CSV table of C-alpha atoms in Angstrom, one decimal:
chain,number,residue,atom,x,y,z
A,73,UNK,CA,-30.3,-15.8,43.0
A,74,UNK,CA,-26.5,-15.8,42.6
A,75,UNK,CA,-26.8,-18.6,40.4
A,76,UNK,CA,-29.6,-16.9,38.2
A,77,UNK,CA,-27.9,-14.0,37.7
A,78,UNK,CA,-24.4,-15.9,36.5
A,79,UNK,CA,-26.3,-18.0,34.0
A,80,UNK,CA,-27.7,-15.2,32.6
A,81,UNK,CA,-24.8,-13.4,32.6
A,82,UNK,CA,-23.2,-16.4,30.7
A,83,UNK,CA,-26.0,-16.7,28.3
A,84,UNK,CA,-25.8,-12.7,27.7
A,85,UNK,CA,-22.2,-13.0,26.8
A,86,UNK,CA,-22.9,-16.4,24.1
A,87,UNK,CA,-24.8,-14.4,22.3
A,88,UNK,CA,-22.1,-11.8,21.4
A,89,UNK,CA,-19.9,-14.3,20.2
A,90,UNK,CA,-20.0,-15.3,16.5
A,91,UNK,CA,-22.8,-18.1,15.3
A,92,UNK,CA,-22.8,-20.1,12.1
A,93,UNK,CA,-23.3,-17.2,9.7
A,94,UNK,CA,-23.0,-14.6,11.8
A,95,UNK,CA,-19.6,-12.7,10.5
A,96,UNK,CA,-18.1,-10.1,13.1
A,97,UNK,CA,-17.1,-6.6,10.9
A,98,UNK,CA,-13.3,-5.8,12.3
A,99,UNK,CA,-14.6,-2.0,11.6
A,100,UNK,CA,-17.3,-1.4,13.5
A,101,UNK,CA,-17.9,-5.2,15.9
A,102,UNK,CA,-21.2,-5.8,14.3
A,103,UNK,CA,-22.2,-9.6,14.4
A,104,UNK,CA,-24.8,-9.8,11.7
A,105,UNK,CA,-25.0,-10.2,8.0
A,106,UNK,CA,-26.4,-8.1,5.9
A,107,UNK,CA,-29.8,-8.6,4.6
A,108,UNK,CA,-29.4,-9.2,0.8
A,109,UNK,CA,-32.6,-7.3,0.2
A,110,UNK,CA,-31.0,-4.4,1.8
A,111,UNK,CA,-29.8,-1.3,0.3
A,112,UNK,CA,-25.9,-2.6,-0.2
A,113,UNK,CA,-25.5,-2.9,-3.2
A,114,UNK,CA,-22.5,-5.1,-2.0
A,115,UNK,CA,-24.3,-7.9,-0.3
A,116,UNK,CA,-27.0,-9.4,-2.6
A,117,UNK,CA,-25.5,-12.3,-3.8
A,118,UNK,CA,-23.9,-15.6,-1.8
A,119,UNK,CA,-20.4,-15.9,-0.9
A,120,UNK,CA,-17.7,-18.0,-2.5
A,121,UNK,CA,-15.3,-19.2,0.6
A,122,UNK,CA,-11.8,-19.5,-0.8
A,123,UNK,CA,-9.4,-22.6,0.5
A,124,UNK,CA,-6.8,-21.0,3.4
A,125,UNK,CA,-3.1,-22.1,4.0
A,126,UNK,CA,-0.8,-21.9,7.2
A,127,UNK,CA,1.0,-18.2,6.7
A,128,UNK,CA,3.9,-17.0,8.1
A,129,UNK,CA,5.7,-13.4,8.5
A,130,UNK,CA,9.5,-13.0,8.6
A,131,UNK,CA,12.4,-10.3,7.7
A,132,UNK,CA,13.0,-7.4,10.1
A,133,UNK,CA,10.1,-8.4,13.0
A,134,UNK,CA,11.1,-8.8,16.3
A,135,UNK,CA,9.3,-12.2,17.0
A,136,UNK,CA,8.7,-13.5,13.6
A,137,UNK,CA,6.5,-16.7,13.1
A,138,UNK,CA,3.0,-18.2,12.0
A,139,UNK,CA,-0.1,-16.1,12.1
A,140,UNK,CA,-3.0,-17.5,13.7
A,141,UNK,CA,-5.9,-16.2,11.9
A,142,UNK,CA,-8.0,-17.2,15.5
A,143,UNK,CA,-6.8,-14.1,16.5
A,144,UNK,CA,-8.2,-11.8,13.9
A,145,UNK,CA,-11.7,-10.1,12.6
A,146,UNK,CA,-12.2,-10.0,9.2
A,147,UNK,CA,-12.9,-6.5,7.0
A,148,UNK,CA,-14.4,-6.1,3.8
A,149,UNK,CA,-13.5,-4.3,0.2
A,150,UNK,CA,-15.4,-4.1,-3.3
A,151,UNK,CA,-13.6,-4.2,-6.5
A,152,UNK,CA,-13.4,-4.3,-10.1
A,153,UNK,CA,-10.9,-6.7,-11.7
A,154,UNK,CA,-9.2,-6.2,-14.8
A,155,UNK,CA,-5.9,-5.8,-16.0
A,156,UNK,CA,-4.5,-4.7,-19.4
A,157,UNK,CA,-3.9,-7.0,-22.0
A,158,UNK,CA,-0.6,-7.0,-24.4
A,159,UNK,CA,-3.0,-4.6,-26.5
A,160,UNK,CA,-3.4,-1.9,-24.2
A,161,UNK,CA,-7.3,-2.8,-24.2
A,162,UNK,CA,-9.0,-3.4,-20.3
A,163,UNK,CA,-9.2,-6.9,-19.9
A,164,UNK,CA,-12.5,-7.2,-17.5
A,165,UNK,CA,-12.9,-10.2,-15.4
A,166,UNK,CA,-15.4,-9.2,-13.1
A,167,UNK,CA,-17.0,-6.9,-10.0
A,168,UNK,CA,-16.8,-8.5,-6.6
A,169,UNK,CA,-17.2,-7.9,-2.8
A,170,UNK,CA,-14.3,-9.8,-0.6
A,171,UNK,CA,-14.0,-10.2,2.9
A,172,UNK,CA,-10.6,-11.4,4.8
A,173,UNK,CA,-7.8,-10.5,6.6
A,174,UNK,CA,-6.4,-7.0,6.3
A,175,UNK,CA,-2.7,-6.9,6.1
A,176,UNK,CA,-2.7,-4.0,8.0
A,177,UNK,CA,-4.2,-6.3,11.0
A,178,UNK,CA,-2.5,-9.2,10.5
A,179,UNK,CA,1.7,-7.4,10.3
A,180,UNK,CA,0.1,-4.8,13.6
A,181,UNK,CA,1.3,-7.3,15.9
A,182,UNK,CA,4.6,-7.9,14.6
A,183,UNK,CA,6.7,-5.1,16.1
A,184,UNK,CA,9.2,-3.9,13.2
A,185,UNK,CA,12.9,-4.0,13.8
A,186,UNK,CA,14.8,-3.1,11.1
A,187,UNK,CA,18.1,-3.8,10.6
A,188,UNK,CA,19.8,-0.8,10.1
A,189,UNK,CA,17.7,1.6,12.7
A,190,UNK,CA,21.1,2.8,14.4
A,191,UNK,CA,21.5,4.3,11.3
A,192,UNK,CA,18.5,5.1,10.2
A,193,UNK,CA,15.4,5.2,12.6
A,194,UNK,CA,12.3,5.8,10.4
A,195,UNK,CA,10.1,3.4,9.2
A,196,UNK,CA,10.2,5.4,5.9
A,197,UNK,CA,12.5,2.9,4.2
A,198,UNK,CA,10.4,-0.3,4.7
A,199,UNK,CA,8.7,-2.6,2.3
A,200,UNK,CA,7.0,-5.6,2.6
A,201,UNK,CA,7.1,-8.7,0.1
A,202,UNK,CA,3.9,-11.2,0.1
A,203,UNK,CA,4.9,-14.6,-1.8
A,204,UNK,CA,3.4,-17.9,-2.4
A,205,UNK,CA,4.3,-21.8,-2.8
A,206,UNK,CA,5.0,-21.0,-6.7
A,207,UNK,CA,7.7,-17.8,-6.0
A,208,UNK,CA,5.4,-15.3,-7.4
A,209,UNK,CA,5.9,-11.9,-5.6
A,210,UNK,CA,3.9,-8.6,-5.1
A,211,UNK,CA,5.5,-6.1,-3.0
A,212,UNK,CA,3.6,-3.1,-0.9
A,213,UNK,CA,5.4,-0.3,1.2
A,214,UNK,CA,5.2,0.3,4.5
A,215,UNK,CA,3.9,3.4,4.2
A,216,UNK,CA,0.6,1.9,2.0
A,217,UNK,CA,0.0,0.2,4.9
A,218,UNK,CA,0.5,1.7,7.6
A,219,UNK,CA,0.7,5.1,7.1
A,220,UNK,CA,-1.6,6.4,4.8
A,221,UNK,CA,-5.0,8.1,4.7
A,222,UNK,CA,-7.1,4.5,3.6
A,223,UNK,CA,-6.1,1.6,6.3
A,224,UNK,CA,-7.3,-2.0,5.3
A,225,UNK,CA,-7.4,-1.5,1.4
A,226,UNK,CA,-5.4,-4.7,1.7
A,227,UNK,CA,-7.0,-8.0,2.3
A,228,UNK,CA,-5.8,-11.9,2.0
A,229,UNK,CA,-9.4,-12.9,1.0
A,230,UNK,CA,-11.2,-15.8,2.1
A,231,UNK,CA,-14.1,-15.1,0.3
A,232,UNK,CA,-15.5,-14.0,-2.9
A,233,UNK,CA,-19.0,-12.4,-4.1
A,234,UNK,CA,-20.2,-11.0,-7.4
A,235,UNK,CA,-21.7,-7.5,-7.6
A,236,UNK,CA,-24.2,-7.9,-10.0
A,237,UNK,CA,-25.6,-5.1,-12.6
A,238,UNK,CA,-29.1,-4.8,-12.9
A,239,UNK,CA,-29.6,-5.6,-16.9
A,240,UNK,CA,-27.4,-8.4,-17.3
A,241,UNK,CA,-26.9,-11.5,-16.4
A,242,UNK,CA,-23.5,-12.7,-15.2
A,243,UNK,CA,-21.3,-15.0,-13.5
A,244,UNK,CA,-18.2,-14.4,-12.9
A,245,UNK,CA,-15.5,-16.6,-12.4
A,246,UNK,CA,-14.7,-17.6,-8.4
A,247,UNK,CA,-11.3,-18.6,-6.9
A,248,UNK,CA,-10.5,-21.5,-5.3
A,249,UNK,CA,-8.1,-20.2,-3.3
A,250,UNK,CA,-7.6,-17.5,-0.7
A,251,UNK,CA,-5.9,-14.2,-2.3
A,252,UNK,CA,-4.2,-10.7,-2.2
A,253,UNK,CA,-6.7,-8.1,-3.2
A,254,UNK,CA,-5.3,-4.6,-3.5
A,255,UNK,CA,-8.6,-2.5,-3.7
A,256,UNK,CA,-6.9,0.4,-3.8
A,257,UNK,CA,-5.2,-0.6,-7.6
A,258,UNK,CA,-6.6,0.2,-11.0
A,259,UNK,CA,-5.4,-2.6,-12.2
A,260,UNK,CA,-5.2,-5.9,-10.6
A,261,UNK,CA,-1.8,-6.6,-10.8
A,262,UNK,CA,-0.8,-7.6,-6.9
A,263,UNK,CA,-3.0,-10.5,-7.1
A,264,UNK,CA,-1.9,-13.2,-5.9
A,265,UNK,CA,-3.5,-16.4,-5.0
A,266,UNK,CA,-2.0,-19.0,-2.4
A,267,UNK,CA,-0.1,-16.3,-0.4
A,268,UNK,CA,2.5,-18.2,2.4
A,269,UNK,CA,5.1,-15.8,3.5
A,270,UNK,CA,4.8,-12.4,4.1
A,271,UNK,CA,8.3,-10.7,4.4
A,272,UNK,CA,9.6,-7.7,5.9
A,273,UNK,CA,12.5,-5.7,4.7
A,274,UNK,CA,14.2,-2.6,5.0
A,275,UNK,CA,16.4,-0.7,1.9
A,276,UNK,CA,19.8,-2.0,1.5
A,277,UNK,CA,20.3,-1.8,-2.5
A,278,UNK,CA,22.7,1.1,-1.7
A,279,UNK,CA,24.1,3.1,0.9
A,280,UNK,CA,22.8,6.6,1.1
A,281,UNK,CA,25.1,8.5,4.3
A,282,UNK,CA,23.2,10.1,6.5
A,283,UNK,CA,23.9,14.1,6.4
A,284,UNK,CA,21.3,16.2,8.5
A,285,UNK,CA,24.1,19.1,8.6
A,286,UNK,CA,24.3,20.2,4.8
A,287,UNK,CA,25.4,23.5,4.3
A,288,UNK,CA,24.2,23.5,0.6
A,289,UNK,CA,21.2,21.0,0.5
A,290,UNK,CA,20.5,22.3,-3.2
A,291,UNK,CA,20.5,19.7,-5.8
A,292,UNK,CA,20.2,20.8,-9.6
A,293,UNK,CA,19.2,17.2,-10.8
A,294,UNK,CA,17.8,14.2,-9.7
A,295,UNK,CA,19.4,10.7,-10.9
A,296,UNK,CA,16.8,8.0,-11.7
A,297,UNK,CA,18.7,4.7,-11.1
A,298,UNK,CA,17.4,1.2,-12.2
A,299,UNK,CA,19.2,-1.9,-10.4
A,300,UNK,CA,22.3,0.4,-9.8
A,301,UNK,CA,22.3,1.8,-13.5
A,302,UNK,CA,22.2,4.9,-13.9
A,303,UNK,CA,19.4,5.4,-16.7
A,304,UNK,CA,18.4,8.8,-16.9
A,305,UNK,CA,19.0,12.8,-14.9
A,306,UNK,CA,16.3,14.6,-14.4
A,307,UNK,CA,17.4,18.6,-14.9
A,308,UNK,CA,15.4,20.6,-12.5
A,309,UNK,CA,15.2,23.7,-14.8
A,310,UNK,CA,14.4,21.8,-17.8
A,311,UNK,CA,12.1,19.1,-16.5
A,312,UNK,CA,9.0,19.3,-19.3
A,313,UNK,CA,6.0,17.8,-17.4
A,314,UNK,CA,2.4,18.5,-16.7
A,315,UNK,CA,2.2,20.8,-13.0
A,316,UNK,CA,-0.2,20.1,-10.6
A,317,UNK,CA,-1.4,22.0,-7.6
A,318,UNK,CA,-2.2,20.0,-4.2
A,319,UNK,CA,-3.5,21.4,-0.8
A,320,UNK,CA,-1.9,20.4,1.6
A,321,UNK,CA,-2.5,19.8,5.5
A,322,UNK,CA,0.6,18.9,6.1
A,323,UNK,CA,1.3,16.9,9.4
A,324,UNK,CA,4.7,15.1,10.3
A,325,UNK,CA,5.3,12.2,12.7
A,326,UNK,CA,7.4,13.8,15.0
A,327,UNK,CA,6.6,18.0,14.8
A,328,UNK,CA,2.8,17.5,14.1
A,329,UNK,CA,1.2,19.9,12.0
A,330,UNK,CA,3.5,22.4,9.7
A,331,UNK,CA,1.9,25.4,7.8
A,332,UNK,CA,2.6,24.9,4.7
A,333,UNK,CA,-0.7,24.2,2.6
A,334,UNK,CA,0.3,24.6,-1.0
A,335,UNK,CA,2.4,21.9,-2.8
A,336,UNK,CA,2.9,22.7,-6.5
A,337,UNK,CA,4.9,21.1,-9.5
A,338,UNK,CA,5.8,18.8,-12.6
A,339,UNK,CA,4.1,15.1,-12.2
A,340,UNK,CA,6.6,12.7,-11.7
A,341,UNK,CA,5.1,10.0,-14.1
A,342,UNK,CA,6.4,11.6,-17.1
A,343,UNK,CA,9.9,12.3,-15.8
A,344,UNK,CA,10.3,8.3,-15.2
A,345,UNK,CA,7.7,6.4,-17.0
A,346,UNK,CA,10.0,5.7,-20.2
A,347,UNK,CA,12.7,3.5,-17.4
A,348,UNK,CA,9.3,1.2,-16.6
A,349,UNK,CA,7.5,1.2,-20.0
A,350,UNK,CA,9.0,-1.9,-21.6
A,351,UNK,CA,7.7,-4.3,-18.7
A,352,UNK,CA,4.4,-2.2,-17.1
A,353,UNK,CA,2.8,-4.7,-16.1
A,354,UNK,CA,5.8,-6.5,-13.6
A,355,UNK,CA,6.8,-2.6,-12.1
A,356,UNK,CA,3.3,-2.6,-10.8
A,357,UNK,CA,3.3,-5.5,-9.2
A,358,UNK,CA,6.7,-6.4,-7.7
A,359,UNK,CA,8.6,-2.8,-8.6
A,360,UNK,CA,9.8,-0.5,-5.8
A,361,UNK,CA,10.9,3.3,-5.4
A,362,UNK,CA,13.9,4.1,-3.2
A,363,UNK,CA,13.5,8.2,-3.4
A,364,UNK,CA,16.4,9.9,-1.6
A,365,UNK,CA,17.2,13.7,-0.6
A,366,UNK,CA,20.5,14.8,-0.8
A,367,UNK,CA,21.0,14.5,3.1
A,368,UNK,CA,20.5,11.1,2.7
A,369,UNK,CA,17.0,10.5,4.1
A,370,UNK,CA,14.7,8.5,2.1
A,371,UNK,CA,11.1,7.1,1.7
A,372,UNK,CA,10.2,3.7,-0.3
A,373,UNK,CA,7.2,3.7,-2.2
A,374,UNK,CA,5.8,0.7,-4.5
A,375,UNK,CA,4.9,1.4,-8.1
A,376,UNK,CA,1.6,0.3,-7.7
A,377,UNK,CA,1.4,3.1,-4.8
A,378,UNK,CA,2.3,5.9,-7.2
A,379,UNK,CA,1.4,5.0,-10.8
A,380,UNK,CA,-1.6,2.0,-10.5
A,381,UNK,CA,-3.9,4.0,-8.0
A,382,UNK,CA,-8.1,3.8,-8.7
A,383,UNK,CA,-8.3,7.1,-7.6
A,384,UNK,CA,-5.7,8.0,-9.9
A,385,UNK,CA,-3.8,10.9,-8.0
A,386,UNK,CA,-0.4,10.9,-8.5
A,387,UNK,CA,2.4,12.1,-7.0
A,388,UNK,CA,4.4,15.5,-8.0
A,389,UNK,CA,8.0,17.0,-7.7
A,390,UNK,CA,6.7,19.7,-5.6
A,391,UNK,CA,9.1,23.0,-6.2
A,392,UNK,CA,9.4,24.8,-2.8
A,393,UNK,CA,9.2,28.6,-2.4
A,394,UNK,CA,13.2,28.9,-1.3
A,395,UNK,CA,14.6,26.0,-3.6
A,396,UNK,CA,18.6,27.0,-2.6
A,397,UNK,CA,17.4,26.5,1.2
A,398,UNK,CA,15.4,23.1,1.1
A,399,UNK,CA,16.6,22.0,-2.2
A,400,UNK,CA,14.7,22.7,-5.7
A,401,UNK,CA,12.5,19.5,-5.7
A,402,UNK,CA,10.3,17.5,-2.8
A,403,UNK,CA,8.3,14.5,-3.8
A,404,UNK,CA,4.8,15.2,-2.5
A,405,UNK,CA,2.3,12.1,-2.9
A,406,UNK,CA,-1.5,13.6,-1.6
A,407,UNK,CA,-1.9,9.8,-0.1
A,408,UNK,CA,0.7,10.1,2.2
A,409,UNK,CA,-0.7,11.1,5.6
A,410,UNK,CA,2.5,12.2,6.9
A,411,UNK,CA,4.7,14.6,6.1
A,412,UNK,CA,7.6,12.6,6.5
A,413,UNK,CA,6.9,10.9,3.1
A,414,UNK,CA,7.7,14.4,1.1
A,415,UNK,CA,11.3,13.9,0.6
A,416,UNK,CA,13.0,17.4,0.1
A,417,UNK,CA,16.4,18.0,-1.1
A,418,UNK,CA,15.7,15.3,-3.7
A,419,UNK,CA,18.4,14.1,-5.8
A,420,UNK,CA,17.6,10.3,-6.8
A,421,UNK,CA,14.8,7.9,-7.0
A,422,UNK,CA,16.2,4.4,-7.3
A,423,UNK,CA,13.9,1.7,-9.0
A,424,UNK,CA,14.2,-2.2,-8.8
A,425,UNK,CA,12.0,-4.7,-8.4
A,426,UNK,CA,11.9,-7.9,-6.0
């Protein structure tokens, strides 16, 4: 009876593990496909598998080293590629489904350890650079990542399906190769195919001193800076740019929720876009924000995070209710699920890319 009960105890626990073409769903642990006559939308068309390569994670990671993908599930995203050409028309390529490895699973096991915590413990002021055989770069923060309302918007895809309309025919054109898809970008501009390294890094452009003690945090203008240059001052009382009003619930990583449910102010686009302009297409991609309060605490954002969103919220330069105690600016980005990423006492945002 023993015996019985083992064997089917062993045959119970087979079938839970993943067949040929059976695909388990990180999400929710479901084992099944889903039937292309469905109601997805998503799913009615065959999958294009994309070739893999061996990829490794290094930088500011305790044990850094190759990934076995073995270890992981794989998650899903849909999304519509294009970019804009030299023209400023939408070039479309096509609609697709892709299922692969979210970055967000594959870095979780990699325990950060940044460089310069015993000056400066937060994980605010972390990026991460994805690169392949050829050099090319795209560059996510942390924060995009890890800390924001949308986890696994991030994949390195290993395959590729067309969403088809109803009317028309079409066939859009499949990758060979596994790829970064940012499903969270307008435009596609941190593809990239091949992907090898993955690398972890905190700020070190410039030193910012750490000052928690001011006893005047107010700061009547805030330098933009471009690879140490000092390019332009942004004059809080004279800052001509669109306001925007965001609620807020506003919760920080350490003191939980705060009341303060109103953020209101100019959009930071127009203060900066002119510095970026010339070279769009490269700032969304591989660009970087350093943005610092006068006390010396910062937050890194990428470019693609603020300005190259498909949802297209944006952050603002949120203009508190007592400017001379907290400063006259914060940076408020709606996306950021903690309040730690609303810099106040701001008084530069440094640009560069990797």
């Amino acid at each position: 009876m023993n015996r019985i009960i083992l064997a089917a105890s062993a045959l119970f626990m087979a079938s839970l593990l993943p067949s040929c073409g059976n695909h388990p769903d990180g999400l929710s642990g479901a084992t099944k496909d889903y039937d292309s006559n469905g109601n997805s939308f998503y799913h009615r068309t065959t999958e294009t598998k994309l070739k893999t390569c061996d990829l490794r994670v290094e930088g500011e990671v305790r044990k850094p080293g190759e990934i076995n993908l073995k270890n992981y599930f794989k998650r899903e995203v849909v999304y519509k590629q294009a970019v804009l050409n030299d023209s400023g028309q939408v070039a479309f390529t096509g609609a697709y489904r892709y299922r692969g490895y979210s970055l967000f699973d594959l870095l979780n096991p990699f325990i950060l350890q940044k460089k310069n915590a015993k000056e400066f413990i937060p994980a605010t002021d972390v990026y991460i650079i994805i690169e392949n055989d050829s050099g090319d770069r795209v560059v996510f923060s942390w924060a995009e990542i890890f800390l924001g309302h949308n986890m696994h918007q991030v994949l390195i895809a290993t395959e590729q399906a067309d969403i088809e309309p109803h009317k028309v025919k079409v066939n859009y054109p499949k990758d060979s190769v596994w790829k970064v898809v940012a499903a969270n970008d307008l435009f596609a501009y941190r593809e990239l195919k091949n992907p090898s390294r993955i690398i972890v890094k905190s700020f070190d452009r410039k030193h910012y001193e750490i000052n928690r003690e001011l006893e005047n945090p107010f700061s009547p203008t805030v330098n933009v800076v471009v690879d140490d240059s000092l390019v332009g001052i942004i004059d809080t009382m004279n800052a001509t740019a669109p306001h925007v009003r965001y609620h807020s619930v506003f919760y920080g990583m350490g003191m939980g929720y705060h009341d303060t449910p109103i953020f209101e102010g100019p959009l930071l686009r127009p203060l900066i876009e002119r510095f970026i302009s010339n070279d769009e297409a490269k700032w969304m991609q591989a660009g970087v924000a350093c943005v610092v309060g006068k006390d010396g605490f910062r937050n890194i954002f990428s470019l693609g995070e603020l300005f190259n969103r498909v949802d297209q919220v944006e952050p603002i330069l949120a203009i508190p209710e007592n400017p001379g105690k907290s400063g006259y600016y914060r940076l408020y980005h709606p996306s950021a699920f903690y309040a730690d990423f609303s810099v106040r006492n701001l008084s530069e945002i440094y640009l560069f890319r990797e």
